[in-house]
């Protein structure tokens, strides 16, 4: 883990290896409970297994916000992406969760600030898969624009 910021509540670190995420996933994973993507509940075991492969993990930026006791309180996971339809590099928010709302916004802001130091992207794509109106308003206030709505059909 690489420490990237210190705050009055604790510190923010970036996972450098897949094992960094895997070691903390069981501590923060229960806070993803009740979250769904395309109608299915998140499966932390599947996520851990898939991204334990270093070749997959190398396109990820995972940041944890720890309290002063070293307990993870928030996590945000970004993925590098490229969209050939528009010839742009995208920083894509993959997951974001928190055990305490005081940690959420700071891990978002600090991770974007840190990534901007070494990865030059053209756009940030962030989602609201739970369709929370309050989160929509937050994103708009942060300068994000609404693009599309996602529709899915499970078979």
mmCIF file of N, CA and C in Angstrom, residues 22-151:
data_model
loop_
_atom_site.group_PDB
_atom_site.id
_atom_site.type_symbol
_atom_site.label_atom_id
_atom_site.label_comp_id
_atom_site.label_asym_id
_atom_site.label_seq_id
_atom_site.Cartn_x
_atom_site.Cartn_y
_atom_site.Cartn_z
ATOM 1 N N UNK A 22 -7.260 -7.624 -1.784
ATOM 2 C CA UNK A 22 -7.828 -8.874 -1.285
ATOM 3 C C UNK A 22 -7.779 -8.910 0.240
ATOM 4 N N UNK A 23 -6.669 -8.456 0.821
ATOM 5 C CA UNK A 23 -6.522 -8.466 2.285
ATOM 6 C C UNK A 23 -7.574 -7.594 2.972
ATOM 7 N N UNK A 24 -7.990 -6.517 2.317
ATOM 8 C CA UNK A 24 -8.949 -5.598 2.937
ATOM 9 C C UNK A 24 -10.389 -5.822 2.480
ATOM 10 N N UNK A 25 -10.573 -6.577 1.421
ATOM 11 C CA UNK A 25 -11.917 -6.767 0.858
ATOM 12 C C UNK A 25 -12.886 -7.375 1.865
ATOM 13 N N UNK A 26 -12.416 -8.300 2.671
ATOM 14 C CA UNK A 26 -13.315 -8.931 3.641
ATOM 15 C C UNK A 26 -13.741 -7.969 4.745
ATOM 16 N N UNK A 27 -12.910 -6.972 5.013
ATOM 17 C CA UNK A 27 -13.265 -5.987 6.038
ATOM 18 C C UNK A 27 -14.272 -4.974 5.522
ATOM 19 N N UNK A 28 -14.109 -4.560 4.279
ATOM 20 C CA UNK A 28 -14.996 -3.523 3.742
ATOM 21 C C UNK A 28 -16.117 -4.115 2.887
ATOM 22 N N UNK A 29 -15.932 -5.340 2.421
ATOM 23 C CA UNK A 29 -16.913 -6.000 1.570
ATOM 24 C C UNK A 29 -18.331 -6.014 2.110
ATOM 25 N N UNK A 30 -18.541 -6.287 3.407
ATOM 26 C CA UNK A 30 -19.911 -6.297 3.921
ATOM 27 C C UNK A 30 -20.652 -4.972 3.729
ATOM 28 N N UNK A 31 -19.926 -3.892 3.537
ATOM 29 C CA UNK A 31 -20.565 -2.594 3.345
ATOM 30 C C UNK A 31 -21.060 -2.400 1.910
ATOM 31 N N UNK A 32 -20.740 -3.362 1.043
ATOM 32 C CA UNK A 32 -21.314 -3.381 -0.295
ATOM 33 C C UNK A 32 -22.642 -4.125 -0.295
ATOM 34 N N UNK A 33 -22.998 -4.717 0.845
ATOM 35 C CA UNK A 33 -24.258 -5.459 0.942
ATOM 36 C C UNK A 33 -25.435 -4.578 0.558
ATOM 37 N N UNK A 34 -26.355 -5.137 -0.195
ATOM 38 C CA UNK A 34 -27.517 -4.387 -0.627
ATOM 39 C C UNK A 34 -27.281 -3.589 -1.894
ATOM 40 N N UNK A 35 -26.053 -3.616 -2.422
ATOM 41 C CA UNK A 35 -25.769 -2.925 -3.673
ATOM 42 C C UNK A 35 -25.925 -3.892 -4.838
ATOM 43 N N UNK A 36 -26.477 -3.391 -5.908
ATOM 44 C CA UNK A 36 -26.760 -4.218 -7.075
ATOM 45 C C UNK A 36 -26.170 -3.588 -8.322
ATOM 46 N N UNK A 37 -25.867 -4.437 -9.298
ATOM 47 C CA UNK A 37 -25.429 -3.983 -10.607
ATOM 48 C C UNK A 37 -26.156 -4.839 -11.634
ATOM 49 N N UNK A 38 -26.877 -4.200 -12.515
ATOM 50 C CA UNK A 38 -27.686 -4.891 -13.528
ATOM 51 C C UNK A 38 -28.638 -5.901 -12.891
ATOM 52 N N UNK A 39 -29.151 -5.556 -11.730
ATOM 53 C CA UNK A 39 -30.139 -6.397 -11.063
ATOM 54 C C UNK A 39 -29.574 -7.510 -10.207
ATOM 55 N N UNK A 40 -28.267 -7.668 -10.196
ATOM 56 C CA UNK A 40 -27.641 -8.722 -9.411
ATOM 57 C C UNK A 40 -26.884 -8.119 -8.229
ATOM 58 N N UNK A 41 -26.899 -8.786 -7.073
ATOM 59 C CA UNK A 41 -26.114 -8.270 -5.944
ATOM 60 C C UNK A 41 -24.618 -8.416 -6.225
ATOM 61 N N UNK A 42 -23.830 -7.461 -5.710
ATOM 62 C CA UNK A 42 -22.381 -7.558 -5.881
ATOM 63 C C UNK A 42 -21.863 -8.820 -5.212
ATOM 64 N N UNK A 43 -20.891 -9.446 -5.844
ATOM 65 C CA UNK A 43 -20.305 -10.686 -5.347
ATOM 66 C C UNK A 43 -18.818 -10.438 -5.089
ATOM 67 N N UNK A 44 -18.480 -10.176 -3.841
ATOM 68 C CA UNK A 44 -17.096 -9.831 -3.504
ATOM 69 C C UNK A 44 -16.132 -10.978 -3.769
ATOM 70 N N UNK A 45 -16.564 -12.220 -3.593
ATOM 71 C CA UNK A 45 -15.666 -13.354 -3.870
ATOM 72 C C UNK A 45 -15.293 -13.386 -5.349
ATOM 73 N N UNK A 46 -16.257 -13.144 -6.200
ATOM 74 C CA UNK A 46 -15.993 -13.124 -7.640
ATOM 75 C C UNK A 46 -15.055 -11.972 -7.992
ATOM 76 N N UNK A 47 -15.287 -10.810 -7.397
ATOM 77 C CA UNK A 47 -14.439 -9.648 -7.656
ATOM 78 C C UNK A 47 -13.006 -9.936 -7.205
ATOM 79 N N UNK A 48 -12.859 -10.482 -6.002
ATOM 80 C CA UNK A 48 -11.513 -10.801 -5.499
ATOM 81 C C UNK A 48 -10.817 -11.814 -6.405
ATOM 82 N N UNK A 49 -11.532 -12.855 -6.808
ATOM 83 C CA UNK A 49 -10.929 -13.880 -7.663
ATOM 84 C C UNK A 49 -10.521 -13.322 -9.015
ATOM 85 N N UNK A 50 -11.382 -12.534 -9.626
ATOM 86 C CA UNK A 50 -11.104 -11.985 -10.952
ATOM 87 C C UNK A 50 -9.901 -11.050 -10.921
ATOM 88 N N UNK A 51 -9.849 -10.155 -9.952
ATOM 89 C CA UNK A 51 -8.787 -9.156 -9.913
ATOM 90 C C UNK A 51 -7.554 -9.606 -9.143
ATOM 91 N N UNK A 52 -7.529 -10.859 -8.686
ATOM 92 C CA UNK A 52 -6.306 -11.368 -8.073
ATOM 93 C C UNK A 52 -5.230 -11.588 -9.133
ATOM 94 N N UNK A 53 -5.634 -11.611 -10.394
ATOM 95 C CA UNK A 53 -4.708 -11.745 -11.501
ATOM 96 C C UNK A 53 -4.006 -10.393 -11.717
ATOM 97 N N UNK A 54 -2.681 -10.347 -11.573
ATOM 98 C CA UNK A 54 -1.961 -9.071 -11.716
ATOM 99 C C UNK A 54 -2.156 -8.401 -13.077
ATOM 100 N N UNK A 55 -2.384 -9.171 -14.136
ATOM 101 C CA UNK A 55 -2.595 -8.570 -15.452
ATOM 102 C C UNK A 55 -3.907 -7.792 -15.505
ATOM 103 N N UNK A 56 -4.915 -8.261 -14.787
ATOM 104 C CA UNK A 56 -6.175 -7.531 -14.727
ATOM 105 C C UNK A 56 -6.074 -6.339 -13.781
ATOM 106 N N UNK A 57 -5.381 -6.549 -12.679
ATOM 107 C CA UNK A 57 -5.284 -5.511 -11.647
ATOM 108 C C UNK A 57 -4.462 -4.307 -12.111
ATOM 109 N N UNK A 58 -3.574 -4.500 -13.068
ATOM 110 C CA UNK A 58 -2.699 -3.394 -13.492
ATOM 111 C C UNK A 58 -3.467 -2.237 -14.116
ATOM 112 N N UNK A 59 -4.687 -2.469 -14.540
ATOM 113 C CA UNK A 59 -5.514 -1.400 -15.098
ATOM 114 C C UNK A 59 -6.439 -0.783 -14.064
ATOM 115 N N UNK A 60 -6.171 -1.056 -12.802
ATOM 116 C CA UNK A 60 -7.026 -0.585 -11.708
ATOM 117 C C UNK A 60 -6.262 0.351 -10.780
ATOM 118 N N UNK A 61 -7.003 1.254 -10.197
ATOM 119 C CA UNK A 61 -6.492 2.110 -9.126
ATOM 120 C C UNK A 61 -7.481 1.986 -7.973
ATOM 121 N N UNK A 62 -7.039 1.395 -6.873
ATOM 122 C CA UNK A 62 -7.909 1.170 -5.725
ATOM 123 C C UNK A 62 -7.365 1.950 -4.535
ATOM 124 N N UNK A 63 -8.232 2.769 -3.947
ATOM 125 C CA UNK A 63 -7.847 3.605 -2.810
ATOM 126 C C UNK A 63 -8.720 3.277 -1.613
ATOM 127 N N UNK A 64 -8.076 3.157 -0.465
ATOM 128 C CA UNK A 64 -8.767 2.939 0.800
ATOM 129 C C UNK A 64 -8.539 4.138 1.709
ATOM 130 N N UNK A 65 -9.573 4.503 2.423
ATOM 131 C CA UNK A 65 -9.469 5.547 3.449
ATOM 132 C C UNK A 65 -9.544 4.825 4.795
ATOM 133 N N UNK A 66 -8.491 4.955 5.584
ATOM 134 C CA UNK A 66 -8.391 4.311 6.886
ATOM 135 C C UNK A 66 -8.597 5.341 7.985
ATOM 136 N N UNK A 67 -9.245 4.925 9.064
ATOM 137 C CA UNK A 67 -9.328 5.817 10.216
ATOM 138 C C UNK A 67 -7.993 5.788 10.954
ATOM 139 N N UNK A 68 -7.890 6.541 12.042
ATOM 140 C CA UNK A 68 -6.618 6.627 12.778
ATOM 141 C C UNK A 68 -6.202 5.301 13.400
ATOM 142 N N UNK A 69 -7.169 4.379 13.570
ATOM 143 C CA UNK A 69 -6.866 3.047 14.105
ATOM 144 C C UNK A 69 -6.461 2.057 13.018
ATOM 145 N N UNK A 70 -6.406 2.525 11.768
ATOM 146 C CA UNK A 70 -5.997 1.659 10.663
ATOM 147 C C UNK A 70 -7.104 0.790 10.093
ATOM 148 N N UNK A 71 -8.350 1.080 10.451
ATOM 149 C CA UNK A 71 -9.483 0.323 9.917
ATOM 150 C C UNK A 71 -9.976 0.968 8.635
ATOM 151 N N UNK A 72 -10.198 0.181 7.576
ATOM 152 C CA UNK A 72 -10.707 0.774 6.332
ATOM 153 C C UNK A 72 -12.143 1.265 6.516
ATOM 154 N N UNK A 73 -12.389 2.497 6.101
ATOM 155 C CA UNK A 73 -13.717 3.106 6.239
ATOM 156 C C UNK A 73 -14.362 3.404 4.904
ATOM 157 N N UNK A 74 -13.545 3.497 3.856
ATOM 158 C CA UNK A 74 -14.088 3.804 2.539
ATOM 159 C C UNK A 74 -13.141 3.245 1.484
ATOM 160 N N UNK A 75 -13.703 2.879 0.343
ATOM 161 C CA UNK A 75 -12.903 2.394 -0.779
ATOM 162 C C UNK A 75 -13.476 2.959 -2.064
ATOM 163 N N UNK A 76 -12.590 3.289 -2.977
ATOM 164 C CA UNK A 76 -13.014 3.644 -4.331
ATOM 165 C C UNK A 76 -12.088 2.914 -5.294
ATOM 166 N N UNK A 77 -12.678 2.370 -6.333
ATOM 167 C CA UNK A 77 -11.963 1.555 -7.302
ATOM 168 C C UNK A 77 -12.171 2.178 -8.665
ATOM 169 N N UNK A 78 -11.077 2.550 -9.304
ATOM 170 C CA UNK A 78 -11.098 3.134 -10.646
ATOM 171 C C UNK A 78 -10.485 2.152 -11.624
ATOM 172 N N UNK A 79 -10.924 2.223 -12.876
ATOM 173 C CA UNK A 79 -10.328 1.408 -13.932
ATOM 174 C C UNK A 79 -9.969 2.306 -15.114
ATOM 175 N N UNK A 80 -8.816 2.016 -15.703
ATOM 176 C CA UNK A 80 -8.428 2.701 -16.931
ATOM 177 C C UNK A 80 -9.227 2.087 -18.070
ATOM 178 N N UNK A 81 -9.704 2.942 -18.962
ATOM 179 C CA UNK A 81 -10.473 2.461 -20.095
ATOM 180 C C UNK A 81 -10.124 3.323 -21.301
ATOM 181 N N UNK A 82 -10.392 2.799 -22.458
ATOM 182 C CA UNK A 82 -10.216 3.545 -23.697
ATOM 183 C C UNK A 82 -11.473 3.334 -24.527
ATOM 184 N N UNK A 83 -12.033 4.404 -25.048
ATOM 185 C CA UNK A 83 -13.226 4.309 -25.874
ATOM 186 C C UNK A 83 -12.853 4.672 -27.311
ATOM 187 N N UNK A 84 -12.732 3.658 -28.185
ATOM 188 C CA UNK A 84 -12.328 3.940 -29.564
ATOM 189 C C UNK A 84 -13.392 4.699 -30.357
ATOM 190 N N UNK A 85 -14.637 4.705 -29.871
ATOM 191 C CA UNK A 85 -15.686 5.454 -30.576
ATOM 192 C C UNK A 85 -15.397 6.948 -30.574
ATOM 193 N N UNK A 86 -14.695 7.405 -29.526
ATOM 194 C CA UNK A 86 -14.395 8.832 -29.412
ATOM 195 C C UNK A 86 -12.892 9.104 -29.308
ATOM 196 N N UNK A 87 -12.084 8.022 -29.337
ATOM 197 C CA UNK A 87 -10.634 8.119 -29.253
ATOM 198 C C UNK A 87 -10.194 8.859 -27.986
ATOM 199 N N UNK A 88 -10.754 8.430 -26.831
ATOM 200 C CA UNK A 88 -10.451 9.084 -25.556
ATOM 201 C C UNK A 88 -10.130 8.061 -24.476
ATOM 202 N N UNK A 89 -9.212 8.468 -23.584
ATOM 203 C CA UNK A 89 -8.906 7.662 -22.398
ATOM 204 C C UNK A 89 -9.879 8.056 -21.291
ATOM 205 N N UNK A 90 -10.434 7.046 -20.646
ATOM 206 C CA UNK A 90 -11.476 7.240 -19.643
ATOM 207 C C UNK A 90 -10.990 6.708 -18.299
ATOM 208 N N UNK A 91 -11.259 7.447 -17.256
ATOM 209 C CA UNK A 91 -11.087 6.957 -15.889
ATOM 210 C C UNK A 91 -12.481 6.579 -15.416
ATOM 211 N N UNK A 92 -12.697 5.292 -15.223
ATOM 212 C CA UNK A 92 -14.019 4.746 -14.955
ATOM 213 C C UNK A 92 -14.146 4.302 -13.502
ATOM 214 N N UNK A 93 -15.100 4.872 -12.798
ATOM 215 C CA UNK A 93 -15.366 4.435 -11.422
ATOM 216 C C UNK A 93 -16.009 3.061 -11.478
ATOM 217 N N UNK A 94 -15.391 2.115 -10.805
ATOM 218 C CA UNK A 94 -15.861 0.726 -10.810
ATOM 219 C C UNK A 94 -16.702 0.432 -9.575
ATOM 220 N N UNK A 95 -16.217 0.835 -8.405
ATOM 221 C CA UNK A 95 -16.943 0.654 -7.147
ATOM 222 C C UNK A 95 -16.574 1.781 -6.201
ATOM 223 N N UNK A 96 -17.523 2.137 -5.368
ATOM 224 C CA UNK A 96 -17.274 3.165 -4.359
ATOM 225 C C UNK A 96 -18.220 2.884 -3.205
ATOM 226 N N UNK A 97 -17.674 2.693 -2.024
ATOM 227 C CA UNK A 97 -18.518 2.421 -0.856
ATOM 228 C C UNK A 97 -17.817 2.921 0.394
ATOM 229 N N UNK A 98 -18.612 3.117 1.425
ATOM 230 C CA UNK A 98 -18.082 3.649 2.668
ATOM 231 C C UNK A 98 -18.875 3.122 3.852
ATOM 232 N N UNK A 99 -18.170 2.943 4.959
ATOM 233 C CA UNK A 99 -18.843 2.573 6.200
ATOM 234 C C UNK A 99 -19.291 3.810 6.959
ATOM 235 N N UNK A 100 -18.791 4.963 6.548
ATOM 236 C CA UNK A 100 -19.056 6.225 7.234
ATOM 237 C C UNK A 100 -18.999 7.337 6.195
ATOM 238 N N UNK A 101 -20.076 8.100 6.031
ATOM 239 C CA UNK A 101 -20.104 9.112 4.973
ATOM 240 C C UNK A 101 -19.017 10.185 5.091
ATOM 241 N N UNK A 102 -18.449 10.379 6.260
ATOM 242 C CA UNK A 102 -17.392 11.386 6.404
ATOM 243 C C UNK A 102 -16.167 11.060 5.550
ATOM 244 N N UNK A 103 -16.017 9.795 5.197
ATOM 245 C CA UNK A 103 -14.839 9.357 4.448
ATOM 246 C C UNK A 103 -15.068 9.307 2.938
ATOM 247 N N UNK A 104 -16.303 9.284 2.508
ATOM 248 C CA UNK A 104 -16.628 9.045 1.098
ATOM 249 C C UNK A 104 -16.109 10.102 0.148
ATOM 250 N N UNK A 105 -16.478 11.348 0.375
ATOM 251 C CA UNK A 105 -16.126 12.414 -0.557
ATOM 252 C C UNK A 105 -14.619 12.612 -0.596
ATOM 253 N N UNK A 106 -13.972 12.509 0.528
ATOM 254 C CA UNK A 106 -12.524 12.735 0.574
ATOM 255 C C UNK A 106 -11.767 11.672 -0.213
ATOM 256 N N UNK A 107 -12.199 10.393 -0.128
ATOM 257 C CA UNK A 107 -11.499 9.358 -0.891
ATOM 258 C C UNK A 107 -11.723 9.562 -2.389
ATOM 259 N N UNK A 108 -12.891 10.053 -2.769
ATOM 260 C CA UNK A 108 -13.158 10.387 -4.169
ATOM 261 C C UNK A 108 -12.211 11.492 -4.637
ATOM 262 N N UNK A 109 -12.198 12.592 -3.916
ATOM 263 C CA UNK A 109 -11.390 13.751 -4.307
ATOM 264 C C UNK A 109 -9.890 13.446 -4.303
ATOM 265 N N UNK A 110 -9.414 12.821 -3.249
ATOM 266 C CA UNK A 110 -7.977 12.543 -3.133
ATOM 267 C C UNK A 110 -7.512 11.518 -4.167
ATOM 268 N N UNK A 111 -8.359 10.531 -4.472
ATOM 269 C CA UNK A 111 -7.947 9.533 -5.467
ATOM 270 C C UNK A 111 -7.844 10.168 -6.851
ATOM 271 N N UNK A 112 -8.800 10.999 -7.219
ATOM 272 C CA UNK A 112 -8.739 11.682 -8.520
ATOM 273 C C UNK A 112 -7.495 12.576 -8.584
ATOM 274 N N UNK A 113 -7.251 13.303 -7.515
ATOM 275 C CA UNK A 113 -6.075 14.182 -7.456
ATOM 276 C C UNK A 113 -4.782 13.366 -7.629
ATOM 277 N N UNK A 114 -4.691 12.237 -6.935
ATOM 278 C CA UNK A 114 -3.490 11.409 -7.002
ATOM 279 C C UNK A 114 -3.325 10.787 -8.389
ATOM 280 N N UNK A 115 -4.387 10.235 -8.952
ATOM 281 C CA UNK A 115 -4.318 9.608 -10.276
ATOM 282 C C UNK A 115 -3.898 10.626 -11.330
ATOM 283 N N UNK A 116 -4.361 11.858 -11.188
ATOM 284 C CA UNK A 116 -4.033 12.909 -12.160
ATOM 285 C C UNK A 116 -2.537 13.183 -12.236
ATOM 286 N N UNK A 117 -1.791 12.771 -11.220
ATOM 287 C CA UNK A 117 -0.341 12.967 -11.218
ATOM 288 C C UNK A 117 0.393 12.008 -12.142
ATOM 289 N N UNK A 118 -0.218 10.863 -12.482
ATOM 290 C CA UNK A 118 0.513 9.877 -13.282
ATOM 291 C C UNK A 118 -0.288 9.270 -14.429
ATOM 292 N N UNK A 119 -1.579 9.513 -14.498
ATOM 293 C CA UNK A 119 -2.384 8.977 -15.599
ATOM 294 C C UNK A 119 -3.162 10.122 -16.230
ATOM 295 N N UNK A 120 -2.919 10.344 -17.491
ATOM 296 C CA UNK A 120 -3.577 11.443 -18.199
ATOM 297 C C UNK A 120 -4.813 10.909 -18.917
ATOM 298 N N UNK A 121 -5.967 11.188 -18.371
ATOM 299 C CA UNK A 121 -7.238 10.744 -18.936
ATOM 300 C C UNK A 121 -7.953 11.947 -19.542
ATOM 301 N N UNK A 122 -8.908 11.661 -20.423
ATOM 302 C CA UNK A 122 -9.689 12.718 -21.063
ATOM 303 C C UNK A 122 -11.013 12.958 -20.350
ATOM 304 N N UNK A 123 -11.557 11.913 -19.763
ATOM 305 C CA UNK A 123 -12.854 12.013 -19.079
ATOM 306 C C UNK A 123 -12.898 11.083 -17.879
ATOM 307 N N UNK A 124 -13.716 11.468 -16.914
ATOM 308 C CA UNK A 124 -14.031 10.607 -15.769
ATOM 309 C C UNK A 124 -15.484 10.186 -15.929
ATOM 310 N N UNK A 125 -15.724 8.890 -15.803
ATOM 311 C CA UNK A 125 -17.089 8.367 -15.851
ATOM 312 C C UNK A 125 -17.386 7.764 -14.492
ATOM 313 N N UNK A 126 -18.450 8.253 -13.883
ATOM 314 C CA UNK A 126 -18.843 7.814 -12.553
ATOM 315 C C UNK A 126 -20.330 7.493 -12.615
ATOM 316 N N UNK A 127 -20.761 6.517 -11.848
ATOM 317 C CA UNK A 127 -22.140 6.064 -12.002
ATOM 318 C C UNK A 127 -22.937 6.135 -10.708
ATOM 319 N N UNK A 128 -24.207 5.956 -10.877
ATOM 320 C CA UNK A 128 -25.149 5.893 -9.769
ATOM 321 C C UNK A 128 -26.046 4.690 -10.033
ATOM 322 N N UNK A 129 -25.490 3.503 -9.853
ATOM 323 C CA UNK A 129 -26.229 2.292 -10.202
ATOM 324 C C UNK A 129 -27.414 2.035 -9.279
ATOM 325 N N UNK A 130 -27.471 2.735 -8.168
ATOM 326 C CA UNK A 130 -28.596 2.559 -7.244
ATOM 327 C C UNK A 130 -29.704 3.583 -7.484
ATOM 328 N N UNK A 131 -29.437 4.525 -8.400
ATOM 329 C CA UNK A 131 -30.413 5.543 -8.771
ATOM 330 C C UNK A 131 -30.851 6.399 -7.574
ATOM 331 N N UNK A 132 -29.890 6.793 -6.751
ATOM 332 C CA UNK A 132 -30.171 7.668 -5.623
ATOM 333 C C UNK A 132 -30.193 9.118 -6.112
ATOM 334 N N UNK A 133 -31.284 9.808 -5.888
ATOM 335 C CA UNK A 133 -31.415 11.192 -6.347
ATOM 336 C C UNK A 133 -30.374 12.095 -5.685
ATOM 337 N N UNK A 134 -30.099 11.844 -4.411
ATOM 338 C CA UNK A 134 -29.119 12.654 -3.689
ATOM 339 C C UNK A 134 -27.729 12.514 -4.321
ATOM 340 N N UNK A 135 -27.391 11.312 -4.756
ATOM 341 C CA UNK A 135 -26.095 11.092 -5.396
ATOM 342 C C UNK A 135 -26.052 11.776 -6.764
ATOM 343 N N UNK A 136 -27.151 11.739 -7.507
ATOM 344 C CA UNK A 136 -27.224 12.471 -8.773
ATOM 345 C C UNK A 136 -26.920 13.947 -8.556
ATOM 346 N N UNK A 137 -27.542 14.537 -7.552
ATOM 347 C CA UNK A 137 -27.333 15.960 -7.256
ATOM 348 C C UNK A 137 -25.890 16.233 -6.857
ATOM 349 N N UNK A 138 -25.298 15.312 -6.101
ATOM 350 C CA UNK A 138 -23.904 15.447 -5.691
ATOM 351 C C UNK A 138 -22.990 15.471 -6.916
ATOM 352 N N UNK A 139 -23.184 14.524 -7.841
ATOM 353 C CA UNK A 139 -22.349 14.466 -9.038
ATOM 354 C C UNK A 139 -22.492 15.738 -9.869
ATOM 355 N N UNK A 140 -23.705 16.217 -10.027
ATOM 356 C CA UNK A 140 -23.920 17.452 -10.786
ATOM 357 C C UNK A 140 -23.222 18.632 -10.114
ATOM 358 N N UNK A 141 -23.288 18.675 -8.796
ATOM 359 C CA UNK A 141 -22.629 19.747 -8.043
ATOM 360 C C UNK A 141 -21.103 19.687 -8.210
ATOM 361 N N UNK A 142 -20.556 18.469 -8.364
ATOM 362 C CA UNK A 142 -19.116 18.286 -8.541
ATOM 363 C C UNK A 142 -18.669 18.565 -9.977
ATOM 364 N N UNK A 143 -19.605 18.925 -10.857
ATOM 365 C CA UNK A 143 -19.247 19.278 -12.220
ATOM 366 C C UNK A 143 -19.421 18.164 -13.237
ATOM 367 N N UNK A 144 -19.943 17.019 -12.824
ATOM 368 C CA UNK A 144 -20.205 15.930 -13.762
ATOM 369 C C UNK A 144 -21.483 16.237 -14.536
ATOM 370 N N UNK A 145 -21.557 15.723 -15.746
ATOM 371 C CA UNK A 145 -22.748 15.889 -16.563
ATOM 372 C C UNK A 145 -23.414 14.530 -16.748
ATOM 373 N N UNK A 146 -24.726 14.558 -16.849
ATOM 374 C CA UNK A 146 -25.479 13.327 -17.071
ATOM 375 C C UNK A 146 -25.373 12.971 -18.554
ATOM 376 N N UNK A 147 -25.108 11.683 -18.833
ATOM 377 C CA UNK A 147 -24.936 11.252 -20.215
ATOM 378 C C UNK A 147 -26.094 10.365 -20.663
ATOM 379 N N UNK A 148 -26.144 9.174 -20.167
ATOM 380 C CA UNK A 148 -27.150 8.210 -20.617
ATOM 381 C C UNK A 148 -27.749 7.494 -19.418
ATOM 382 N N UNK A 149 -28.851 6.840 -19.667
ATOM 383 C CA UNK A 149 -29.404 5.923 -18.677
ATOM 384 C C UNK A 149 -29.067 4.530 -19.137
ATOM 385 N N UNK A 150 -28.823 3.645 -18.202
ATOM 386 C CA UNK A 150 -28.466 2.266 -18.504
ATOM 387 C C UNK A 150 -29.707 1.397 -18.364
ATOM 388 N N UNK A 151 -29.972 0.609 -19.371
ATOM 389 C CA UNK A 151 -31.059 -0.361 -19.322
ATOM 390 C C UNK A 151 -30.451 -1.739 -19.452
#
